[in-house]
XYZ file of C-alpha atoms in Angstrom:
647
model
C -2.508 50.859 19.939
C -0.388 48.509 22.047
C 2.966 49.876 23.136
C 6.110 47.850 23.756
C 5.709 48.544 27.459
C 2.183 47.074 27.387
C 3.392 44.004 25.501
C 6.262 43.495 27.912
C 3.982 43.899 30.895
C 1.528 41.402 29.430
C 4.329 38.869 28.811
C 5.610 39.259 32.363
C 2.113 38.745 33.732
C 1.580 35.616 31.611
C 4.901 34.169 32.815
C 3.937 34.892 36.400
C 0.588 33.156 35.912
C 2.218 30.105 34.331
C 4.772 29.777 37.123
C 2.176 30.217 39.852
C -0.080 27.569 38.286
C 2.778 25.105 37.761
C 3.808 25.337 41.427
C 0.332 24.992 42.928
C 0.855 21.315 43.682
C 3.872 22.195 45.848
C 1.806 24.261 48.284
C -0.118 23.156 51.320
C -2.803 20.672 50.206
C -6.366 20.807 51.420
C -8.359 18.289 53.421
C -9.766 16.629 50.293
C -6.262 15.843 49.083
C -5.380 13.969 52.260
C -8.711 12.120 52.286
C -8.066 10.927 48.739
C -4.486 9.968 49.582
C -5.716 7.982 52.609
C -8.400 6.170 50.588
C -5.997 5.230 47.785
C -3.347 4.142 50.291
C -5.874 1.899 52.054
C -6.642 0.116 48.761
C -2.918 -0.329 48.062
C -2.328 -1.720 51.569
C -5.206 -4.168 51.082
C -3.533 -5.371 47.888
C -0.219 -5.864 49.694
C -1.981 -7.891 52.407
C -3.608 -10.005 49.697
C -0.215 -10.610 48.097
C 1.280 -11.732 51.416
C -1.575 -14.215 51.797
C -0.987 -15.415 48.234
C 2.685 -15.999 49.002
C 1.671 -18.249 51.884
C -1.133 -20.130 50.115
C 0.098 -20.188 46.517
C -1.345 -19.021 43.201
C -4.394 -21.234 43.694
C -5.705 -18.621 46.126
C -5.746 -16.135 43.218
C -7.960 -18.372 41.062
C -5.226 -20.157 39.109
C -5.609 -23.911 38.538
C -4.717 -26.686 36.119
C -7.486 -25.523 33.800
C -6.415 -21.836 33.826
C -2.658 -21.404 34.147
C -2.766 -17.738 33.061
C -5.282 -15.267 34.366
C -5.791 -11.847 35.837
C -2.169 -10.923 36.598
C -0.915 -11.266 33.029
C -3.894 -9.170 31.892
C -2.873 -6.574 34.493
C 0.706 -6.537 33.190
C -0.419 -5.991 29.603
C -2.943 -3.321 30.623
C -0.813 -1.213 32.966
C 2.328 -1.353 30.829
C 0.161 -0.520 27.822
C -1.433 2.616 29.237
C 2.011 4.096 29.815
C 2.462 4.459 26.040
C -0.310 7.019 25.673
C 1.595 9.668 27.600
C 5.099 8.983 26.332
C 4.418 8.211 22.672
C 1.802 10.909 22.089
C 4.009 13.471 23.830
C 7.008 12.356 21.759
C 5.082 12.552 18.471
C 3.659 15.978 19.275
C 7.104 17.214 20.306
C 8.675 15.973 17.069
C 5.924 17.529 14.930
C 6.183 20.861 16.754
C 2.573 20.935 17.990
C 2.553 23.935 20.347
C -0.723 22.963 22.015
C 1.023 20.038 23.721
C 2.908 22.287 26.192
C 0.385 22.306 29.091
C -0.072 18.527 28.797
C 3.444 17.140 28.459
C 4.415 17.079 32.138
C 1.220 15.303 33.205
C 1.375 12.871 30.264
C 5.026 11.967 30.802
C 4.578 11.620 34.559
C 1.656 9.250 33.924
C 3.883 7.174 31.624
C 6.571 6.823 34.300
C 4.123 5.776 37.019
C 2.114 3.288 34.953
C 5.121 1.464 33.527
C 6.445 0.966 37.071
C 3.070 -0.330 38.305
C 2.662 -2.564 35.258
C 6.151 -3.990 35.579
C 5.456 -4.669 39.238
C 2.571 -7.006 38.344
C 5.078 -9.394 36.787
C 6.176 -10.324 40.335
C 2.881 -11.797 41.657
C 2.352 -13.486 38.285
C 5.586 -15.455 38.727
C 4.425 -17.238 41.872
C 8.033 -17.480 43.124
C 9.104 -13.834 43.368
C 12.241 -14.701 45.329
C 13.663 -16.104 42.090
C 13.101 -13.045 39.936
C 16.776 -12.166 40.226
C 17.511 -15.240 38.098
C 16.169 -13.317 35.098
C 19.481 -11.487 35.296
C 21.839 -14.120 36.707
C 20.508 -17.118 34.733
C 18.701 -15.668 31.719
C 17.121 -17.819 29.020
C 18.172 -15.835 25.978
C 15.783 -17.721 23.692
C 12.739 -16.782 25.780
C 10.548 -13.771 24.944
C 9.980 -13.432 28.701
C 13.617 -12.409 29.149
C 13.435 -9.959 26.247
C 10.174 -8.592 27.599
C 11.954 -7.928 30.894
C 14.763 -6.160 29.035
C 12.318 -4.144 26.910
C 10.204 -3.022 29.886
C 13.295 -1.989 31.866
C 14.745 -0.085 28.911
C 11.438 1.626 28.203
C 11.068 2.548 31.883
C 14.529 4.156 31.900
C 13.720 5.995 28.665
C 10.455 7.288 30.134
C 12.242 8.540 33.252
C 14.854 10.367 31.139
C 12.072 11.805 28.963
C 10.331 13.073 32.091
C 13.480 14.357 33.809
C 15.200 16.383 31.079
C 12.547 19.171 30.896
C 12.789 19.459 34.693
C 16.251 20.991 34.414
C 15.035 24.494 33.443
C 11.771 24.154 35.374
C 13.444 23.448 38.708
C 15.741 26.441 38.173
C 12.698 28.640 37.488
C 10.909 27.257 40.548
C 13.845 28.129 42.814
C 13.766 31.823 41.872
C 9.982 32.095 41.582
C 8.843 30.802 44.967
C 11.644 29.363 47.071
C 9.400 29.292 50.116
C 6.911 27.025 48.342
C 9.741 24.838 47.055
C 10.832 24.357 50.671
C 12.726 21.156 51.400
C 12.741 20.257 47.725
C 15.383 22.951 47.163
C 18.290 20.504 47.534
C 16.818 18.212 44.844
C 16.027 21.190 42.595
C 19.568 22.531 42.991
C 20.989 19.150 41.982
C 18.774 18.961 38.880
C 19.262 22.544 37.700
C 22.851 23.175 38.734
C 24.495 25.424 36.147
C 21.349 26.189 34.169
C 21.169 29.857 33.115
C 18.855 29.547 30.120
C 21.490 30.544 27.559
C 20.802 29.895 23.849
C 23.430 27.162 23.769
C 21.896 25.374 26.742
C 18.481 25.539 25.124
C 19.824 24.125 21.846
C 21.439 21.236 23.685
C 18.308 20.526 25.745
C 16.029 20.615 22.700
C 18.412 18.381 20.766
C 18.525 15.856 23.612
C 14.724 15.847 23.874
C 14.418 15.254 20.128
C 16.745 12.272 20.325
C 14.876 10.785 23.290
C 11.542 11.435 21.551
C 12.739 9.511 18.515
C 13.978 6.650 20.707
C 10.897 6.394 22.932
C 8.571 5.516 20.017
C 10.325 2.303 18.834
C 10.976 1.413 22.482
C 7.266 1.515 23.208
C 6.481 -0.502 20.075
C 9.091 -3.133 20.960
C 7.786 -3.625 24.506
C 4.249 -4.492 23.492
C 5.417 -6.471 20.466
C 7.507 -8.711 22.712
C 4.549 -8.998 25.108
C 2.451 -10.257 22.206
C 5.122 -12.735 21.165
C 5.329 -14.089 24.710
C 1.847 -15.547 24.199
C 3.140 -17.534 21.221
C 5.273 -19.617 23.606
C 2.169 -21.474 24.772
C 0.311 -23.933 22.551
C -3.116 -22.338 22.767
C -5.357 -21.329 19.858
C -5.619 -17.616 19.064
C -2.257 -16.841 20.684
C -0.235 -17.361 17.498
C -1.806 -14.713 15.287
C 0.731 -12.655 13.328
C -1.422 -9.539 13.796
C -1.031 -9.562 17.586
C 2.093 -7.364 17.761
C 0.521 -4.315 16.027
C -2.792 -5.224 17.684
C -1.167 -4.909 21.130
C 0.590 -1.661 20.193
C -2.648 0.002 19.027
C -4.438 -1.246 22.152
C -1.734 0.276 24.327
C -1.949 3.643 22.578
C -5.758 3.596 22.707
C -5.963 2.924 26.436
C -2.990 5.207 27.112
C -4.609 8.246 25.500
C -7.779 7.532 27.498
C -5.783 7.529 30.735
C -4.052 10.802 29.782
C -7.480 12.409 29.302
C -8.572 11.231 32.751
C -5.366 12.377 34.465
C -5.347 15.782 32.761
C -9.037 16.288 33.588
C -8.476 15.369 37.242
C -5.510 17.689 37.762
C -7.172 20.455 35.746
C -10.132 20.397 38.089
C -8.159 19.766 41.283
C -5.644 22.581 40.741
C -7.886 24.933 38.719
C -5.812 24.883 35.522
C -8.696 25.885 33.231
C -6.839 29.015 32.126
C -4.040 26.882 30.629
C -5.636 23.537 29.752
C -8.564 24.449 27.531
C -11.383 22.462 26.041
C -9.506 22.419 22.736
C -6.806 20.276 24.345
C -9.397 17.654 25.258
C -11.017 17.827 21.820
C -7.690 17.176 20.105
C -6.935 14.287 22.448
C -10.447 13.065 21.670
C -9.682 13.048 17.950
C -6.565 10.973 18.627
C -8.665 8.641 20.793
C -11.210 8.257 17.975
C -8.499 7.291 15.477
C -7.166 4.602 17.784
C -10.705 3.431 18.570
C -11.575 2.825 14.915
C -8.192 1.220 14.276
C -8.560 -1.120 17.245
C -12.099 -2.162 16.282
C -10.859 -2.909 12.771
C -7.941 -4.971 14.085
C -10.264 -6.817 16.483
C -12.363 -8.231 13.670
C -9.370 -8.563 11.325
C -7.865 -10.773 14.036
C -10.975 -12.938 14.464
C -12.401 -13.340 10.956
C -9.550 -15.292 9.233
C -9.275 -17.823 12.056
C -13.036 -18.240 12.272
C -13.287 -18.697 8.483
C -10.586 -21.381 8.297
C -12.307 -23.247 11.110
C -9.489 -25.148 12.825
C -11.034 -27.008 15.766
C -9.228 -25.208 18.592
C -9.515 -21.737 17.080
C -13.165 -22.284 16.160
C -13.961 -23.401 19.703
C -12.247 -20.360 21.226
C -13.962 -17.916 18.871
C -17.323 -19.629 19.381
C -17.005 -19.070 23.134
C -15.905 -15.483 22.501
C -18.623 -14.455 20.031
C -21.706 -16.484 20.970
C -20.698 -18.626 23.916
C -19.677 -18.229 27.536
C -17.679 -15.016 26.974
C -20.015 -13.433 24.400
C -21.708 -11.052 26.842
C -18.360 -9.613 27.931
C -16.970 -9.413 24.400
C -19.936 -7.507 22.988
C -19.961 -5.336 26.106
C -16.392 -4.388 25.225
C -17.351 -3.672 21.595
C -20.159 -1.358 22.684
C -18.577 0.328 25.725
C -14.965 0.256 24.559
C -15.526 1.125 20.912
C -18.934 2.350 19.783
C -19.920 4.536 22.753
C -16.595 6.482 22.860
C -16.806 7.036 19.105
C -20.332 8.398 19.466
C -19.338 10.717 22.287
C -16.478 12.100 20.199
C -18.434 12.273 16.919
C -21.471 14.115 18.242
C -20.805 17.869 18.646
C -22.945 18.262 21.762
C -20.968 15.574 23.635
C -17.570 16.657 22.301
C -16.939 18.572 25.510
C -14.699 18.070 28.515
C -17.317 16.044 30.460
C -18.226 14.043 27.356
C -14.613 13.169 26.578
C -13.966 12.238 30.218
C -16.949 9.873 30.044
C -15.584 8.396 26.783
C -12.176 7.828 28.367
C -13.851 6.335 31.443
C -15.493 3.745 29.177
C -12.276 2.962 27.301
C -9.908 2.299 30.229
C -11.857 -0.530 31.974
C -13.114 -1.920 28.661
C -9.553 -2.428 27.445
C -8.733 -4.320 30.653
C -11.806 -6.486 30.023
C -10.614 -7.196 26.474
C -7.179 -8.248 27.765
C -8.882 -10.610 30.245
C -10.846 -12.216 27.408
C -7.712 -12.618 25.306
C -5.973 -14.353 28.223
C -8.676 -16.448 29.885
C -10.560 -17.718 26.832
C -7.603 -19.564 25.207
C -5.834 -20.471 28.484
C -8.855 -22.439 29.730
C -9.132 -24.441 26.481
C -8.021 -28.080 26.734
C -6.388 -29.134 23.469
C -6.661 -32.801 24.393
C -10.431 -33.134 24.676
C -11.551 -29.775 23.241
C -13.345 -28.632 26.398
C -13.042 -25.441 28.431
C -12.045 -25.141 32.066
C -12.824 -22.256 34.379
C -10.954 -19.374 35.962
C -12.437 -18.200 39.244
C -11.931 -14.648 40.457
C -10.879 -14.523 44.086
C -10.808 -11.616 46.482
C -7.007 -11.836 46.499
C -6.650 -11.304 42.749
C -9.328 -8.599 42.714
C -7.710 -6.796 45.670
C -4.296 -6.785 44.013
C -5.747 -5.512 40.733
C -7.615 -2.730 42.519
C -4.397 -1.938 44.385
C -2.684 -1.399 41.026
C -5.537 0.828 39.880
C -5.292 2.864 43.091
C -1.483 3.004 42.949
C -1.536 4.911 39.645
C -3.345 8.084 40.867
C -1.638 7.781 44.264
C 1.862 7.806 42.778
C 0.983 10.540 40.273
C -0.334 12.747 43.084
C 2.808 12.126 45.134
C 5.038 12.695 42.095
C 3.565 16.146 41.543
C 3.955 16.987 45.191
C 7.654 16.934 44.331
C 7.799 18.429 40.831
C 5.898 21.226 39.042
C 2.609 20.325 37.377
C 3.252 22.128 34.106
C 6.264 22.383 31.831
C 7.100 26.005 32.685
C 9.945 26.529 30.241
C 8.056 25.099 27.255
C 4.946 27.130 28.038
C 6.962 30.333 28.366
C 8.642 29.692 25.017
C 5.256 29.496 23.320
C 3.417 31.950 25.544
C 1.009 32.922 22.816
C -0.322 29.388 22.655
C -0.912 29.208 26.379
C -2.703 32.500 26.956
C -6.427 32.185 27.640
C -8.185 33.175 24.457
C -11.846 33.582 23.593
C -13.463 30.862 21.550
C -13.500 31.792 17.866
C -16.802 31.172 16.135
C -17.266 31.188 12.372
C -19.654 33.741 10.963
C -22.110 31.293 9.378
C -25.498 32.353 8.029
C -28.413 31.339 10.185
C -29.890 29.161 7.454
C -26.885 26.839 7.231
C -26.303 23.807 9.442
C -22.572 23.031 9.471
C -22.890 20.230 12.029
C -25.461 18.148 10.173
C -22.934 16.409 7.860
C -21.094 15.134 10.931
C -24.325 13.750 12.361
C -25.255 12.154 9.046
C -21.857 10.554 8.613
C -22.022 9.221 12.171
C -25.507 7.802 11.537
C -24.343 6.065 8.332
C -21.359 4.546 10.161
C -23.617 3.259 12.934
C -26.093 1.755 10.449
C -23.306 -0.004 8.540
C -21.705 -1.239 11.750
C -25.027 -2.498 13.083
C -25.779 -4.251 9.803
C -22.363 -5.895 9.841
C -22.835 -7.154 13.385
C -26.281 -8.542 12.539
C -24.913 -10.137 9.391
C -22.098 -11.854 11.265
C -24.491 -13.038 13.953
C -27.071 -14.403 11.496
C -24.722 -15.859 8.872
C -24.562 -19.623 8.581
C -21.628 -21.581 7.158
C -22.016 -23.197 3.769
C -23.092 -26.836 4.025
C -23.000 -29.749 1.620
C -26.086 -31.747 0.657
C -27.565 -33.483 3.692
C -27.284 -37.244 4.166
C -30.505 -38.974 5.003
C -28.999 -41.540 7.381
C -25.542 -42.118 8.926
C -23.169 -44.763 7.590
C -22.147 -47.901 9.469
C -18.673 -47.960 11.035
C -16.632 -50.842 12.414
C -13.098 -50.893 13.792
C -10.618 -53.636 14.643
C -7.140 -53.728 16.161
C -4.308 -56.215 15.762
C -1.080 -56.203 17.787
C 2.074 -56.842 15.748
C 5.172 -56.597 17.911
C 5.171 -53.104 19.395
C 2.699 -51.765 16.811
C -1.098 -51.777 16.832
C -2.623 -52.030 13.370
C -6.002 -50.292 13.352
C -8.519 -50.924 10.582
C -11.835 -49.137 10.151
C -14.526 -49.946 7.587
C -17.237 -47.517 6.529
C -20.401 -48.692 4.773
C -22.799 -46.085 3.392
C -26.501 -46.166 4.249
C -27.322 -47.708 0.871
C -24.898 -50.594 1.471
C -22.126 -49.312 -0.807
C -18.541 -48.831 0.434
C -18.033 -45.452 2.130
C -15.091 -44.225 0.101
C -13.350 -40.848 0.469
C -14.487 -40.319 4.068
C -12.230 -39.019 6.853
C -11.927 -41.439 9.770
C -10.413 -40.079 13.002
C -8.705 -42.500 15.386
C -8.337 -41.942 19.136
C -6.814 -43.804 22.056
C -8.613 -43.623 25.397
C -6.306 -42.653 28.259
C -6.762 -42.032 31.971
C -3.577 -39.969 32.235
C -5.624 -36.766 32.514
C -8.403 -38.040 34.745
C -10.037 -41.275 35.923
C -13.029 -40.836 33.614
C -10.792 -41.262 30.560
C -10.268 -38.944 27.600
C -9.992 -39.492 23.864
C -6.568 -38.493 22.582
C -6.382 -38.100 18.777
C -3.709 -40.236 17.129
C -4.449 -39.635 13.448
C -6.934 -39.151 10.630
C -7.095 -41.332 7.496
C -9.264 -41.033 4.380
C -10.995 -44.272 3.354
C -10.135 -45.911 0.050
C -12.575 -47.048 -2.599
C -13.503 -50.113 -0.537
C -14.394 -47.947 2.473
C -11.368 -49.084 4.519
C -8.959 -46.899 6.508
C -5.764 -48.217 8.115
C -3.511 -46.641 10.740
C -0.407 -47.910 12.556
C 0.086 -46.796 16.145
C 2.920 -47.531 18.570
C 1.448 -47.512 22.106
C 3.383 -45.842 24.891
C 1.787 -47.795 27.788
C 1.277 -51.510 28.246
C -2.026 -53.062 29.302
C -5.542 -52.867 27.894
C -5.857 -49.998 25.400
C -9.191 -48.870 24.018
C -9.242 -47.350 20.558
C -12.050 -45.267 19.047
C -12.775 -44.546 15.398
C -15.199 -41.819 14.367
C -16.561 -40.485 11.119
C -18.575 -37.303 10.688
C -20.315 -37.240 7.293
C -21.674 -33.917 6.080
C -25.228 -33.400 7.237
C -25.249 -36.392 9.567
C -24.411 -37.144 13.155
C -21.013 -38.414 14.270
C -20.662 -42.223 14.138
C -18.168 -43.946 16.461
C -16.922 -47.475 17.071
C -14.591 -48.914 19.733
C -12.240 -51.817 20.121
C -9.846 -52.983 22.822
C -6.486 -54.728 22.528
C -4.087 -55.912 25.214
C -0.671 -54.275 24.705
C 2.321 -56.281 25.921
C 5.130 -54.152 24.527
C 5.141 -50.353 24.713
C 7.557 -47.795 23.265
C 8.479 -44.491 24.895
C 7.026 -41.502 23.099
C 10.039 -39.341 23.886
C 12.352 -38.462 21.029
C 15.206 -35.956 21.335
C 14.481 -32.666 19.646
C 16.388 -32.204 16.381
C 18.934 -29.448 16.070
C 17.250 -26.180 15.219
C 18.073 -25.159 11.638
C 18.821 -21.534 12.576
C 20.504 -22.146 15.942
C 23.744 -20.480 14.823
C 21.872 -17.548 13.349
C 19.865 -17.297 16.583
C 23.030 -16.861 18.638
C 24.132 -14.042 16.366
C 20.701 -12.429 16.618
C 20.908 -12.572 20.428
C 24.293 -10.856 20.321
C 22.929 -8.210 17.941
C 19.907 -7.567 20.185
C 22.096 -7.222 23.265
C 24.307 -4.738 21.402
C 21.221 -2.753 20.341
C 19.953 -2.627 23.940
C 23.377 -1.521 25.145
C 23.481 1.177 22.453
C 20.064 2.461 23.555
C 21.145 2.698 27.193
C 24.356 4.466 26.158
C 22.402 6.881 23.948
C 20.002 7.713 26.798
C 22.906 8.305 29.157
C 24.611 10.430 26.504
C 21.620 12.784 26.264
C 21.654 13.299 30.023
C 25.390 13.878 29.832
C 24.981 16.440 27.038
C 22.609 18.530 29.102
C 24.768 18.299 32.223
C 27.899 19.330 30.299
C 26.055 22.300 28.821
C 25.122 23.373 32.345
C 28.663 22.949 33.659
C 30.110 25.040 30.831
C 27.979 28.019 31.810
C 29.937 31.020 32.958
C 30.818 30.687 36.666
C 29.909 34.313 37.131
C 26.434 33.798 35.680
C 23.621 33.302 38.121
C 22.319 29.760 38.511
C 18.885 30.936 37.401
C 17.239 31.045 33.985
C 17.706 34.133 31.922
C 14.814 36.546 32.004
């Protein structure tokens, strides 16, 4: 029989254990800590040196060129800002749903969110090329640009993440001051400022919990808006694959997927480094693994849902980009992502014998770099495509770009380690409120007869999924598009040009192989220009379907005087492309520039901008109000009450 005294003693001991574990990072670190800090700092310093060299030499030193205007830095922005969502959003959802098992993880997850959003936002600066002008985003904003709204969204989300991280520190810093003031040391002044007036009264707890609920509700749409605007920023550029309507939710799921993977890695590292096994159990990793599996399957689905419609329609630019992605120059990297970033983590989570802490850490270790690789493919593949001639350029990795990316990777654990040299590792107050959920407990096994095999259905289901997935991949790879009946020989094509004033009248005639007029055939007309290179390039100027006599006519107003060469081409089904050329001397050219017409929704757009600015202002005011609520609750505490949490 357990007496009240025994229960009280046990509760006191559990609280003491929680407080001691939470404050371990504030003590004197060992030699390994300083070695790791030195190594990470060296990588960050190398990245800063590389950036200084880039400032002197320009973005060309980072691999950017006329054929690849976007590259590694924009992929870094998307990746690092994205991983911050895993900590903040998952913590917010678990807090709102009342999941008690979240308590040992929230501080580490929310601290990771704060650090990664700062690192990710910082990568916007080297991407700009002219960082000294970044202040013009505020002083001379382009309110119609998603870049400006992305800046606003990232800043607002960063402030929300900081508030979300800071509010639970109010009771924890008060507890730390009375638990081990010697270990707190010089942090005491900061802790006093954060916890001033906190006594742990019921009213203060109600106010704090209410403020955290409000911030939790706000942080979720904030995170969604940031990555949605990032996706829409790609739509500014006329490149195939960057205008897909699915990209906003696609980016959000990618951010959550990679973010949960990073949380697993961070929690595993601090659990091992500070010996938190008594509080962060294997069940915490298994539940995070289940969340990771959900996002993995969702992201794989969205990946092929994004590609299949565009590949089926077969527009030239989109088809070329997807061809390079699936079976061309980028195919090896894309299928490496599918295997390492999707299938392997799912297997490690699905199989019972790998659903362990090491297995889940390995799964997360596959996901994090694979998601960066996928972002690189989404950026580089379309950005190197030339819409004029349908060819692909190249993006070259340089040591400068690689050094700066590695510096960002190193900055994340470095800043997290330094952050928790200042603040407690665990959320002490939350864990003490749900002490029963944080006590080390033996693993509960079901009493199953020896003849049964409860794990076999899981293995069978996993095997069926793999077989179906493998069959689908093989089917996509081996499928051939439907083709019309083949033509035994190509038709004959001729083209002529006649100058009439400032207009060139082009006429093409198609004759079938049997001598009959080639009616109902699409003839594409091009003008050869040297504007993009001395070798000359064919610029499409129109496509016309031949009439019953096999003739196609097109009027073109040249923009440059001199000798112009025109090309006509026809591509019958089942036959090779047939081309013909003609040259005409242009004496009168017309400028191609025409003023843009007034946008039909320009007035509505101004009102939308005003509404968005008011929404952003309301969010900032609401965040400040939650901080103010907690501070007022602390100030209203009885002056005679001790400035320490109630026992």
